[in-house]
Amino acid sequence: MPQPTNNDSVLYGPVRKLLRELSELPGPSGLEEAAQDRIAAVLNLYCDSVHRDALGNCIGVKSGEGPSPRPRVLLAAHMDEIGLIITRIEDGGFLRFAPVGGIDPRALLAQEVTVLTDPPLFGYVGVKPPHLMDSAERERAVPIEDMFIDVGLPEADVRRRVPVGTPVVVRRPFTNLLGTRATGKALDNRAGVCAMLEAARLLSGLRFSADVYFVATVQEEVGLRGAITSAYRIVPDMAIAVDVGFGEAPGLPEDQVIGVGKGPAIALGPNVHPRLHERLVQTAREHGIPHQIEPMPGSSGTDAWAMQVSRSGVPTAVVSIPLRYMHTAAEVVDLEDIRQTARLLALFAAGLTASDKEGWSRALA
Amino acid sequence: MNPPTIDLTRLKSLIAELAPAFGPSGEEGPIRELIAARVRPLVDEVRTDALGNLIAVKRGGASGARRVMVSAHMDEIGVIVTHIDDDGFLRFAPVGAMRAPVLLGQRVMFDDGTVGTVGSEKLDDPKDLKLDRLFIDIGAASRKEAAERVRIGSMAVYAQDVRAAGRCLTGKALDDRSGCAALIEVMHQLQAEPSPHDVYFVFSVQEEVGLRGARTAAYAIEPDVAFAVDVTATGDIPKGERLAVKVGGGAAIKIKDRSLITHPRLRRLLIDTAEACGIPYQLEVLPYGGTDAGAVHLTRAGVPSGVISIPTRYLHTPGEMLDPHDVAAAAALLAEALRNPLAVGPD
């Protein structure tokens, strides 16, 4: 296990600690209560007020010093993670399940999982031994309907302790890699939540004019649902989704990936208001924040896609943290990218002035 | 506590009355009129909105009363005529999820009572049995004769009555006329023992084509809490799907489908209510599908929403089958839930 150096602990210590905690929190879509409680507690440290809405979105508000009406900027990072949900208990006490969000069934076999009963149960996604597979079986992927979780308990105990509908997440302790990289589960999008919370902390040390809404959204992985309702309530003047992007790795199309360790990726495409994009790039340049441009030709697949068409329309942008091995139990991020994303968000929000309240829409001559 | 007494005879005859009525998505007029006539004596106000949703309001008027939307869709799947050929045969497209193998050989009816048989072109391979190889034969000898009864855009539904089959009922459109019947039974229950809340009963339109009616109804009503009552698939047939839900196993409390993950506090409330009142229930995870609650819970700033499901076999066929005791359990559970303070809103 690599040991962090002294310099490392000053720059990355708090982010590393927060990211570890966020990564290990269980919070599959719709069943994020544990994550909500913890994230709301962190927001409370830095915000003037924090509340939870009808769907469970955690909303922290920091009010600026500018004259009223102040521009209102919404920063959204989804807190939910992909997971599983128990659909049926089979004879012998084996658990059948369905996906919650975009699970890749091939990445599930032979994984350790946490069955979120109270107290949680350790489980294992069982696999047929290769010796017993015929040649056709070896060739084909196992459909998710045929997989099962073994919690190692007698059937009667399983039936008593695991009701249908129990959520499940992969079990993977957060691990530091060399340098500033780290690996774990749910870094999509706890890395984004971490950057957003760190931005709230940074903003606490700055003077700023705008009202900043930090929203940890629910149910992104099943259809951007938390973003739909939170944007409706907040009525922002602009909104930025903070999410993860595809980090470069062998075998990935070069034109669809972003560099790991090269700073936040500022997206450009139909889901992004060009002026908001420009302002983010300008902020990064002014403050020496390493950054990259990420083309997104279509739906960004992020909360920004929903927020953009909230009510009568919201200028939106997407800031992505490069991440490798998305939607597996071993996602990889670089803490430096998280740190620089937080700086970008905080400095952008701090740079907003009263004139940003108006001017996004205007009458044509 | 004993389960609330549901008049099973009344419930069964209501299902038998509602299910055969005509009402494909977008053409819900006949079923709406039928339901309106049944609910008028039971509520304070009945209205129809711009899309055709039937909204029946029963005011509780207690202090701290919440606005509760309760929804069951009254539309059903059907077919729509796209072309009439020279010999009077009708080509059609599906309205909602219609499957060709189920349609072949069925009797369908139009809203004026015209009936037809669904026939097929000669197929070389059974795999070629697709909707575009089927047609409806209404017995017309020519395009002209057919056009006297139907036109492009006319809709048809299965022609099928409700029959008793052992403990069960079988027929078309039990999806979701059984849910509509459950809502009307809840109205009867609230006459005997009222809810403190203002309850908006919505018989929604166009659920089968994208949860459309419930979306606009919820926008207008702005509910604090919402429930939908709809049917759900079961895993209790030979070599069926691996689902835990069974016909006869009680009301199914939905945990998740493709459109909704039930708010955890609402899920607990429904389970606790069923336990406390001795109402038979089961827990449901459906890996696909959706209900009105999927649209309602994303309305405006969000609405905590739950679903009480009626386990039903052979969904979207003219032989849907359910146990009326499960419908009774769903109605009983909903009536009891509506008597709860329903403190499930935001922090």
XYZ file of C-alpha atoms in Angstrom:
712
model
C 0.000 0.000 0.000
C 1.610 3.318 -1.022
C 1.942 5.773 1.828
C 0.959 9.385 1.162
C 3.831 11.856 1.511
C 3.592 14.941 3.767
C 3.020 17.229 0.843
C 0.319 14.893 -0.389
C -1.497 14.957 2.937
C -1.697 18.764 2.962
C -2.991 19.063 -0.596
C -5.077 15.915 -0.859
C -5.661 14.662 2.689
C -9.147 16.147 3.249
C -10.331 15.274 -0.271
C -8.957 11.743 0.030
C -10.728 11.237 3.359
C -14.024 12.631 2.084
C -13.882 10.647 -1.149
C -13.213 7.406 0.749
C -16.214 8.023 2.944
C -18.476 8.986 0.028
C -17.359 6.029 -2.095
C -18.125 3.518 0.620
C -21.586 4.934 1.431
C -24.356 2.673 0.097
C -26.842 4.608 -2.051
C -28.416 2.902 -5.034
C -30.930 5.048 -6.929
C -34.099 5.704 -4.956
C -32.636 4.219 -1.800
C -30.046 6.873 -1.044
C -31.109 7.640 2.547
C -27.747 6.815 4.152
C -25.923 8.889 1.548
C -28.454 11.705 1.934
C -27.876 11.894 5.688
C -24.104 12.068 5.362
C -24.016 14.513 2.447
C -26.562 16.781 4.129
C -24.306 16.814 7.215
C -21.291 17.910 5.149
C -23.349 20.559 3.322
C -24.415 21.853 6.721
C -20.801 22.697 7.555
C -20.529 25.172 4.675
C -24.044 26.343 3.762
C -26.465 28.894 5.199
C -29.296 26.399 4.985
C -29.774 22.791 3.945
C -32.975 20.964 3.175
C -34.114 17.747 1.650
C -36.935 17.791 -0.899
C -39.782 15.393 -1.580
C -37.613 12.982 -3.564
C -34.597 13.212 -1.247
C -32.412 15.689 -3.112
C -30.114 17.429 -0.617
C -30.021 21.163 -1.291
C -27.513 23.463 0.410
C -27.724 27.224 -0.154
C -24.975 29.818 0.236
C -26.290 33.342 -0.174
C -24.032 35.940 -1.749
C -23.440 39.539 -0.742
C -24.735 41.091 -3.946
C -27.855 43.262 -4.168
C -31.160 41.468 -4.577
C -32.236 39.942 -6.924
C -28.985 37.986 -7.048
C -28.123 35.535 -9.819
C -28.907 32.017 -8.785
C -26.528 29.249 -9.852
C -27.324 25.575 -9.343
C -24.479 23.061 -9.045
C -25.753 19.492 -9.309
C -23.882 16.288 -8.583
C -25.838 13.060 -8.380
C -25.292 11.036 -5.249
C -26.978 7.815 -6.316
C -25.026 4.843 -7.592
C -26.019 1.915 -9.764
C -26.964 -1.224 -7.860
C -29.224 -4.226 -7.701
C -32.594 -4.994 -6.152
C -33.824 -8.359 -4.903
C -36.755 -9.687 -6.938
C -37.267 -13.159 -5.517
C -35.947 -15.683 -3.007
C -35.290 -19.087 -4.605
C -35.375 -22.479 -2.936
C -32.130 -22.896 -1.044
C -32.104 -19.202 -0.107
C -30.483 -17.879 -3.286
C -31.427 -14.315 -4.179
C -32.553 -13.309 -7.671
C -32.121 -9.684 -8.603
C -32.717 -6.994 -11.211
C -30.474 -4.055 -12.062
C -30.959 -0.544 -10.714
C -29.455 1.697 -13.393
C -27.004 0.772 -16.126
C -25.400 -2.362 -14.730
C -23.109 -4.304 -17.067
C -23.971 -7.925 -16.233
C -20.490 -9.054 -17.331
C -18.966 -6.960 -14.551
C -21.167 -8.589 -11.906
C -20.126 -12.226 -11.930
C -18.019 -13.305 -8.958
C -18.352 -9.886 -7.303
C -18.695 -9.400 -3.584
C -21.814 -7.432 -2.725
C -23.468 -5.851 0.291
C -27.135 -6.780 0.733
C -28.585 -3.698 2.429
C -30.654 -5.334 5.140
C -30.345 -4.072 8.708
C -27.679 -5.093 9.591
C -26.259 -5.562 6.075
C -25.326 -9.009 4.799
C -22.233 -9.967 2.875
C -23.102 -11.628 -0.418
C -21.434 -13.136 -3.423
C -22.663 -13.312 -7.017
C -22.407 -17.044 -7.693
C -20.859 -18.465 -10.821
C -21.076 -21.873 -12.411
C -17.633 -23.541 -12.354
C -16.056 -23.464 -15.828
C -15.540 -27.247 -15.647
C -19.303 -27.719 -15.767
C -19.960 -25.350 -18.677
C -20.464 -26.758 -22.139
C -18.721 -25.011 -25.015
C -21.802 -22.949 -25.899
C -22.049 -21.666 -22.332
C -18.399 -20.632 -22.311
C -19.014 -18.513 -25.378
C -22.010 -16.560 -24.175
C -22.476 -13.972 -21.427
C -24.636 -15.070 -18.516
C -27.958 -13.176 -18.608
C -28.630 -11.215 -15.429
C -31.872 -13.178 -14.908
C -29.816 -16.320 -14.403
C -27.475 -14.837 -11.800
C -28.013 -15.093 -8.083
C -26.554 -13.838 -4.821
C -25.476 -16.278 -2.120
C -25.457 -14.829 1.403
C -24.399 -18.106 2.984
C -27.413 -18.428 5.263
C -30.036 -21.168 5.544
C -33.140 -20.555 3.442
C -35.384 -19.871 6.437
C -33.001 -17.154 7.694
C -32.788 -15.610 4.232
C -36.570 -15.491 3.906
C -36.846 -13.848 7.321
C -34.070 -11.306 6.811
C -34.175 -10.386 3.112
C -37.527 -9.075 1.847
C -38.168 -8.677 -1.873
C -37.095 -5.140 -2.768
C -33.950 -5.142 -0.651
C -31.260 -3.057 -2.387
C -27.764 -4.363 -3.059
C -24.508 -2.577 -3.943
C -21.122 -3.939 -4.926
C -18.680 -4.207 -2.031
C -15.314 -2.651 -2.684
C -13.230 -0.845 -0.064
C -11.792 2.432 -1.343
C -8.092 2.009 -2.122
C -5.316 4.532 -2.735
C -3.262 3.888 -5.832
C 0.142 5.404 -6.511
C 0.404 9.170 -6.548
C -2.921 10.940 -6.495
C -5.018 8.173 -8.018
C -7.578 6.106 -6.163
C -10.013 3.299 -6.925
C -13.320 2.199 -5.511
C -16.999 1.734 -6.162
C -19.547 4.504 -6.876
C -16.893 7.069 -7.823
C -19.538 7.744 -10.473
C -20.591 10.104 -9.094
C -19.277 10.406 -5.564
C -16.207 11.975 -7.181
C -18.550 14.695 -8.457
C -20.241 15.017 -5.070
C -16.799 15.264 -3.478
C -15.790 18.064 -5.878
C -19.058 19.891 -5.227
C -18.677 19.653 -1.434
C -15.057 20.769 -1.714
C -16.256 23.724 -3.829
C -18.683 24.642 -1.031
C -15.761 24.575 1.413
C -13.601 26.733 -0.853
C -16.431 29.192 -1.407
C -16.707 29.631 2.368
C -13.307 31.328 2.211
C -14.272 33.676 -0.633
C -16.450 36.782 -0.982
C -19.104 36.362 -3.647
C -22.297 38.003 -4.939
C -24.507 35.212 -6.269
C -26.731 32.716 -4.490
C -25.204 29.280 -4.912
C -27.326 26.137 -4.670
C -25.378 22.935 -4.067
C -27.642 20.026 -4.965
C -26.745 16.389 -4.409
C -29.369 14.804 -6.651
C -31.089 11.429 -6.376
C -32.067 8.899 -9.049
C -29.811 10.186 -11.847
C -28.903 6.657 -12.889
C -32.542 5.731 -13.513
C -33.535 8.807 -15.511
C -32.212 12.128 -14.154
C -35.217 12.191 -11.854
C -33.848 14.198 -8.933
C -32.570 16.893 -11.305
C -36.042 17.297 -12.820
C -37.715 18.119 -9.519
C -34.893 20.087 -7.838
C -34.408 22.398 -10.829
C -38.159 23.016 -10.890
C -38.109 24.138 -7.251
C -34.949 26.246 -7.393
C -35.673 28.094 -10.659
C -31.961 28.738 -11.337
C -30.549 31.354 -13.690
C -27.914 28.823 -14.715
C -27.049 25.263 -13.787
C -23.915 23.116 -13.957
C -23.923 19.325 -13.724
C -20.801 17.897 -12.113
C -20.378 14.316 -13.216
C -17.753 11.875 -14.427
C -16.497 11.388 -17.992
C -14.778 8.505 -19.793
C -11.085 8.556 -18.849
C -8.705 7.383 -21.572
C -7.709 3.734 -21.474
C -6.614 1.112 -24.027
C -9.315 0.131 -26.486
C -11.493 3.213 -26.036
C -12.245 5.463 -29.039
C -9.809 8.371 -28.782
C -12.352 10.971 -29.802
C -14.689 10.020 -26.966
C -12.368 10.056 -23.968
C -10.751 12.661 -21.733
C -7.330 12.560 -20.108
C -6.977 11.336 -16.525
C -5.026 13.820 -14.400
C -5.490 16.584 -16.956
C -8.094 18.521 -15.017
C -11.850 18.964 -15.331
C -13.376 18.515 -18.790
C -15.646 21.393 -19.774
C -18.255 20.045 -22.169
C -19.391 21.609 -25.399
C -22.495 20.575 -27.332
C -26.240 21.065 -27.537
C -26.670 20.447 -23.793
C -24.307 23.333 -23.036
C -24.999 27.032 -23.320
C -22.057 28.426 -25.316
C -21.702 31.514 -23.133
C -21.706 29.453 -19.970
C -19.038 27.224 -21.515
C -16.961 30.282 -22.352
C -17.275 31.637 -18.815
C -16.051 28.348 -17.370
C -13.079 28.206 -19.750
C -12.271 31.834 -18.977
C -12.400 31.112 -15.230
C -10.039 28.161 -15.671
C -7.600 30.260 -17.717
C -7.630 33.190 -15.289
C -6.869 30.980 -12.311
C -4.450 28.595 -13.957
C -6.755 25.593 -13.615
C -5.749 22.752 -15.950
C -8.767 21.809 -18.041
C -9.829 20.076 -21.228
C -12.703 20.489 -23.669
C -15.078 17.560 -24.056
C -17.344 17.461 -27.118
C -20.816 16.085 -26.314
C -22.782 15.713 -29.533
C -26.262 15.089 -28.151
C -27.587 14.217 -24.721
C -24.897 14.604 -22.088
C -26.596 11.819 -20.140
C -26.169 13.981 -17.062
C -28.454 15.996 -14.816
C -27.837 18.922 -17.189
C -30.004 17.214 -19.817
C -33.029 17.458 -17.520
C -32.167 20.846 -16.013
C -31.802 22.477 -19.435
C -35.518 22.088 -20.199
C -36.831 22.833 -16.703
C -39.734 25.322 -16.805
C -38.970 27.868 -19.538
C -35.364 26.717 -20.005
C -32.093 27.035 -18.081
C -28.603 27.736 -19.484
C -26.636 24.625 -18.527
C -23.078 23.344 -18.586
C -21.384 20.045 -17.787
C -18.093 19.675 -15.963
C -16.691 16.132 -16.017
C -14.130 14.462 -13.806
C -12.182 11.877 -15.850
C -12.917 8.356 -14.611
C -11.827 4.950 -15.816
C -13.843 1.699 -15.838
C -17.224 3.426 -15.444
C -20.045 1.365 -13.881
C -17.708 -1.283 -12.497
C -16.621 -1.897 -8.912
C -13.110 -0.636 -9.656
C -13.581 2.862 -10.998
C -10.405 4.964 -10.996
C -10.097 8.727 -10.508
C -7.309 11.215 -9.876
C -7.661 13.355 -6.741
C -5.974 16.230 -8.526
C -8.834 16.279 -11.055
C -11.348 16.459 -8.205
C -9.417 19.242 -6.513
C -9.171 21.274 -9.718
C -12.862 20.702 -10.489
C -13.730 22.077 -7.055
C -11.556 25.137 -7.689
C -13.206 25.716 -11.064
C -16.713 25.515 -9.603
C -15.972 27.731 -6.600
C -14.098 30.371 -8.611
C -16.766 30.378 -11.315
C -19.526 30.905 -8.744
C -17.481 33.581 -6.976
C -17.013 35.416 -10.284
C -20.733 35.889 -10.936
C -22.055 39.421 -10.604
C -25.441 41.125 -10.545
C -25.298 41.507 -14.338
C -25.447 37.724 -14.670
C -29.024 37.798 -13.407
C -30.070 39.275 -16.735
C -28.829 38.897 -20.247
C -29.278 35.183 -20.904
C -32.466 35.807 -22.740
C -33.293 39.086 -24.358
C -35.598 40.552 -26.951
C -34.339 40.606 -30.498
C -34.230 43.991 -32.173
C -57.217 -4.583 13.888
C -59.441 -6.404 11.435
C -59.122 -5.694 7.728
C -61.738 -3.224 6.539
C -64.794 -4.998 5.230
C -64.949 -4.883 1.501
C -68.168 -5.841 -0.229
C -66.708 -8.478 -2.517
C -69.953 -8.984 -4.446
C -70.203 -5.272 -5.179
C -66.547 -5.164 -6.179
C -66.821 -8.137 -8.523
C -69.884 -6.778 -10.272
C -68.169 -3.403 -10.646
C -65.150 -5.032 -12.301
C -67.487 -7.031 -14.561
C -69.223 -3.804 -15.529
C -66.143 -1.630 -16.158
C -63.779 -4.033 -17.916
C -65.842 -4.749 -21.069
C -66.487 -1.041 -21.743
C -64.786 0.652 -24.695
C -61.865 2.979 -23.921
C -58.585 2.723 -25.829
C -55.989 5.442 -25.115
C -57.268 8.739 -26.471
C -60.824 7.459 -26.977
C -61.893 7.029 -23.356
C -65.344 8.627 -23.703
C -67.542 5.559 -23.097
C -65.619 4.285 -20.069
C -65.402 7.813 -18.647
C -69.174 8.242 -18.794
C -69.698 4.903 -17.113
C -67.283 5.673 -14.272
C -68.610 9.221 -13.848
C -72.120 7.843 -13.318
C -70.865 5.444 -10.632
C -68.753 7.953 -8.690
C -71.037 10.995 -8.721
C -73.032 9.963 -5.641
C -69.876 9.153 -3.678
C -67.838 12.386 -3.870
C -68.131 16.172 -3.534
C -67.141 17.125 -7.074
C -66.587 15.441 -10.439
C -64.868 17.089 -13.384
C -63.091 16.268 -16.626
C -59.866 18.031 -17.583
C -58.508 19.107 -20.967
C -57.032 15.698 -21.784
C -60.110 13.803 -20.605
C -58.996 12.685 -17.156
C -61.966 12.166 -14.865
C -61.224 13.789 -11.499
C -63.466 13.079 -8.510
C -62.783 15.040 -5.346
C -63.686 13.927 -1.830
C -62.816 16.611 0.684
C -61.694 15.660 4.172
C -61.435 19.199 5.409
C -59.544 18.311 8.599
C -56.868 20.725 9.802
C -53.530 19.495 8.470
C -55.360 17.862 5.601
C -53.061 16.969 2.753
C -53.848 16.924 -0.912
C -53.667 13.296 -1.987
C -53.910 12.161 -5.593
C -55.087 8.615 -6.160
C -54.851 7.416 -9.724
C -56.007 4.438 -11.786
C -55.961 4.582 -15.555
C -59.203 3.995 -17.391
C -57.695 3.643 -20.871
C -56.879 0.256 -22.355
C -54.676 -1.012 -25.164
C -56.256 -1.224 -28.605
C -55.647 -0.889 -32.317
C -56.158 2.005 -34.742
C -57.161 1.657 -38.380
C -54.455 2.894 -40.749
C -55.741 1.691 -44.116
C -58.834 0.184 -45.732
C -58.180 -1.924 -48.822
C -60.350 -2.389 -51.901
C -61.935 -5.529 -50.477
C -62.841 -3.874 -47.173
C -60.092 -5.351 -45.010
C -58.650 -3.026 -42.379
C -54.946 -2.640 -41.653
C -54.083 -1.253 -38.245
C -51.354 -0.073 -35.868
C -51.156 -0.772 -32.142
C -52.322 1.696 -29.483
C -50.188 0.693 -26.535
C -48.298 -2.599 -26.234
C -50.192 -5.044 -28.499
C -48.573 -8.300 -29.597
C -49.324 -9.985 -32.908
C -49.502 -13.592 -31.623
C -52.106 -12.538 -29.070
C -54.205 -10.609 -31.574
C -54.460 -13.300 -34.230
C -57.941 -14.783 -34.283
C -59.373 -12.406 -31.721
C -62.694 -10.617 -31.955
C -62.360 -6.856 -31.702
C -64.998 -4.151 -31.401
C -65.301 -0.520 -32.400
C -67.085 2.064 -30.279
C -70.291 1.815 -32.348
C -70.480 -1.924 -31.671
C -69.028 -3.000 -35.035
C -67.129 -6.226 -34.508
C -64.406 -7.867 -36.540
C -62.050 -10.811 -36.563
C -58.277 -10.378 -36.705
C -56.944 -12.417 -39.629
C -53.503 -12.993 -41.042
C -51.911 -13.123 -44.469
C -50.611 -16.554 -45.422
C -47.260 -16.847 -43.674
C -44.406 -19.115 -44.731
C -42.881 -19.060 -41.287
C -44.627 -18.526 -37.918
C -41.815 -16.053 -37.094
C -43.308 -13.749 -39.722
C -46.359 -13.207 -37.554
C -46.029 -9.462 -37.084
C -48.674 -6.798 -36.681
C -48.202 -5.575 -40.251
C -49.206 -8.995 -41.601
C -52.529 -8.899 -39.756
C -55.807 -7.255 -40.723
C -59.314 -6.849 -39.337
C -62.236 -8.366 -41.214
C -65.528 -6.668 -40.331
C -67.461 -8.651 -42.927
C -67.494 -5.812 -45.449
C -67.487 -6.727 -49.130
C -65.769 -3.571 -50.349
C -63.919 -0.456 -49.280
C -67.169 1.461 -49.603
C -69.084 -0.921 -47.353
C -66.283 -0.906 -44.754
C -66.103 2.905 -44.843
C -69.749 3.082 -43.813
C -68.746 1.605 -40.404
C -65.141 2.645 -39.820
C -62.656 5.171 -41.104
C -58.943 5.831 -40.857
C -58.255 6.527 -37.181
C -61.123 4.427 -35.815
C -60.001 2.441 -32.789
C -60.953 -1.035 -31.686
C -60.437 -3.057 -28.510
C -60.822 -6.723 -27.621
C -64.466 -7.776 -27.465
C -64.543 -9.762 -24.257
C -66.760 -10.004 -21.193
C -65.585 -10.717 -17.682
C -66.168 -14.285 -16.557
C -65.580 -16.095 -13.282
C -62.856 -18.743 -13.423
C -62.712 -20.534 -10.113
C -61.581 -18.022 -7.498
C -60.512 -15.651 -10.257
C -62.024 -13.282 -12.784
C -60.869 -13.265 -16.393
C -61.404 -10.763 -19.201
C -59.922 -7.864 -21.151
C -58.782 -4.537 -19.705
C -58.607 -5.733 -16.111
C -55.516 -3.570 -16.683
C -56.617 -1.213 -15.240
C -60.365 -1.311 -14.837
C -59.778 -3.468 -11.752
C -57.803 -0.513 -10.384
C -60.686 1.812 -11.301
C -63.047 -0.514 -9.439
C -60.695 -0.474 -6.438
C -60.805 3.355 -6.413
C -64.607 3.335 -6.458
C -64.607 0.798 -3.619
C -62.286 3.148 -1.677
C -64.879 5.899 -2.147
C -67.474 3.599 -0.548
C -65.047 2.893 2.294
C -64.477 6.599 2.895
C -68.250 7.150 3.107
C -68.316 4.822 6.087
C -65.100 6.056 7.698
C -63.743 9.249 6.123
C -60.211 10.343 5.348
C -58.986 13.611 6.924
C -57.410 14.516 3.579
C -58.657 16.072 0.376
C -58.566 13.055 -1.897
C -58.410 13.581 -5.660
C -59.441 10.376 -7.395
C -58.097 10.468 -10.941
C -59.314 8.053 -13.599
C -56.531 8.843 -15.994
C -56.303 8.715 -19.777
C -53.463 7.619 -22.075
C -51.474 5.636 -19.508
C -50.813 2.886 -22.028
C -49.131 5.294 -24.439
C -46.858 7.056 -21.955
C -48.463 7.984 -18.627
C -49.810 11.120 -20.247
C -53.049 11.791 -18.424
C -51.585 11.382 -14.959
C -48.834 13.857 -15.828
C -51.206 16.729 -16.542
C -53.638 15.812 -13.775
C -50.831 15.893 -11.208
C -49.610 19.227 -12.534
C -53.074 20.713 -11.989
C -53.745 19.050 -8.626
C -50.289 19.699 -7.087
C -50.628 16.801 -4.648
C -48.582 16.425 -1.442
C -48.655 12.648 -1.796
C -49.832 10.320 -4.554
C -50.831 6.703 -4.983
C -51.499 4.742 -8.129
C -53.446 1.510 -8.320
C -52.533 -0.622 -11.306
C -51.998 -4.244 -12.250
C -48.627 -5.979 -12.147
C -47.090 -9.090 -13.691
C -46.703 -12.294 -11.689
C -44.230 -15.162 -11.543
C -46.700 -17.898 -10.724
C -47.307 -19.600 -14.074
C -45.465 -22.611 -15.561
C -41.946 -21.632 -16.633
C -42.884 -17.980 -16.124
C -40.777 -14.999 -15.217
C -38.737 -15.107 -11.998
C -40.987 -12.742 -10.073
C -42.068 -13.163 -6.467
C -45.588 -11.776 -6.949
C -48.464 -14.296 -7.007
C -52.150 -14.083 -7.865
C -54.051 -14.544 -4.597
C -51.089 -13.379 -2.512
C -52.697 -10.071 -1.558
C -52.134 -6.475 -2.612
C -48.645 -5.945 -4.024
C -46.734 -2.983 -2.609
C -44.475 -1.795 -5.399
C -40.849 -1.197 -4.557
C -39.612 -0.488 -8.075
C -40.409 -0.598 -11.754
C -38.943 1.199 -14.747
C -40.830 4.392 -14.011
C -40.604 4.702 -10.232
C -38.707 3.771 -7.124
C -41.215 4.113 -4.320
C -40.325 6.765 -1.753
C -38.850 4.805 1.187
C -41.087 6.460 3.760
C -44.184 5.727 1.688
C -43.087 2.131 1.265
C -42.741 1.764 5.025
C -46.105 3.440 5.568
C -47.860 0.993 3.230
C -46.149 -2.045 4.758
C -46.851 -0.884 8.320
C -50.480 -0.157 7.414
C -50.969 -3.592 5.872
C -49.358 -5.262 8.904
C -51.380 -3.247 11.424
C -54.690 -3.860 9.669
C -54.114 -7.507 8.774
C -54.395 -6.809 5.048
C -52.688 -9.508 2.960
C -49.809 -8.015 0.983
C -46.675 -8.914 -0.932
C -43.680 -6.873 -2.081
C -43.137 -6.238 -5.768
C -40.082 -5.484 -7.893
C -40.942 -5.318 -11.580
C -37.843 -5.117 -13.810
C -39.822 -3.322 -16.529
C -43.086 -1.420 -16.946
C -44.437 1.700 -15.363
C -47.547 3.247 -13.877
C -49.107 6.673 -13.465
C -46.936 7.158 -10.363
C -43.885 7.310 -12.624
C -45.171 10.524 -14.163
C -46.765 11.907 -11.014
C -43.683 11.714 -8.786
C -41.673 13.931 -11.144
C -44.336 16.608 -11.338
C -43.274 20.150 -10.422
C -40.889 19.950 -7.432
C -41.577 16.245 -6.853
C -44.358 14.225 -5.228
C -43.701 11.257 -2.909
C -45.581 8.484 -4.678
C -46.452 4.846 -4.080
C -48.191 2.114 -6.007
C -50.545 -0.602 -4.841
C -50.574 -3.311 -7.479
C -53.086 -5.977 -8.368
C -51.291 -9.200 -9.378
C -52.577 -10.175 -12.818
C -51.674 -12.977 -15.207
C -51.616 -12.777 -19.025
C -51.397 -8.976 -19.119
C -52.369 -7.245 -22.352
C -54.369 -10.231 -23.566
C -58.160 -10.655 -23.636
C -57.709 -13.310 -20.943
C -56.179 -11.249 -18.139
C -56.798 -13.059 -14.871
C -56.831 -11.835 -11.298
C -58.176 -12.729 -7.898
C -60.869 -10.274 -6.716
C -59.630 -10.830 -3.150
C -56.397 -9.113 -4.218
C -58.412 -6.170 -5.586
C -60.263 -6.042 -2.270
C -56.940 -6.074 -0.399
C -55.651 -3.225 -2.600
C -58.788 -1.175 -1.911
C -58.605 -1.906 1.817
C -54.929 -0.940 1.977
C -55.506 2.285 0.062
C -58.498 3.250 2.219
C -56.448 2.689 5.384
C -53.449 4.582 3.989
C -55.728 7.532 3.233
C -56.710 7.638 6.918
C -53.027 7.989 7.879
C -51.609 11.488 8.580
C -49.326 10.918 5.532
C -46.451 12.963 6.915
C -44.013 11.945 4.204
C -43.114 15.279 2.663
C -39.724 16.985 2.467
C -37.668 17.892 5.560
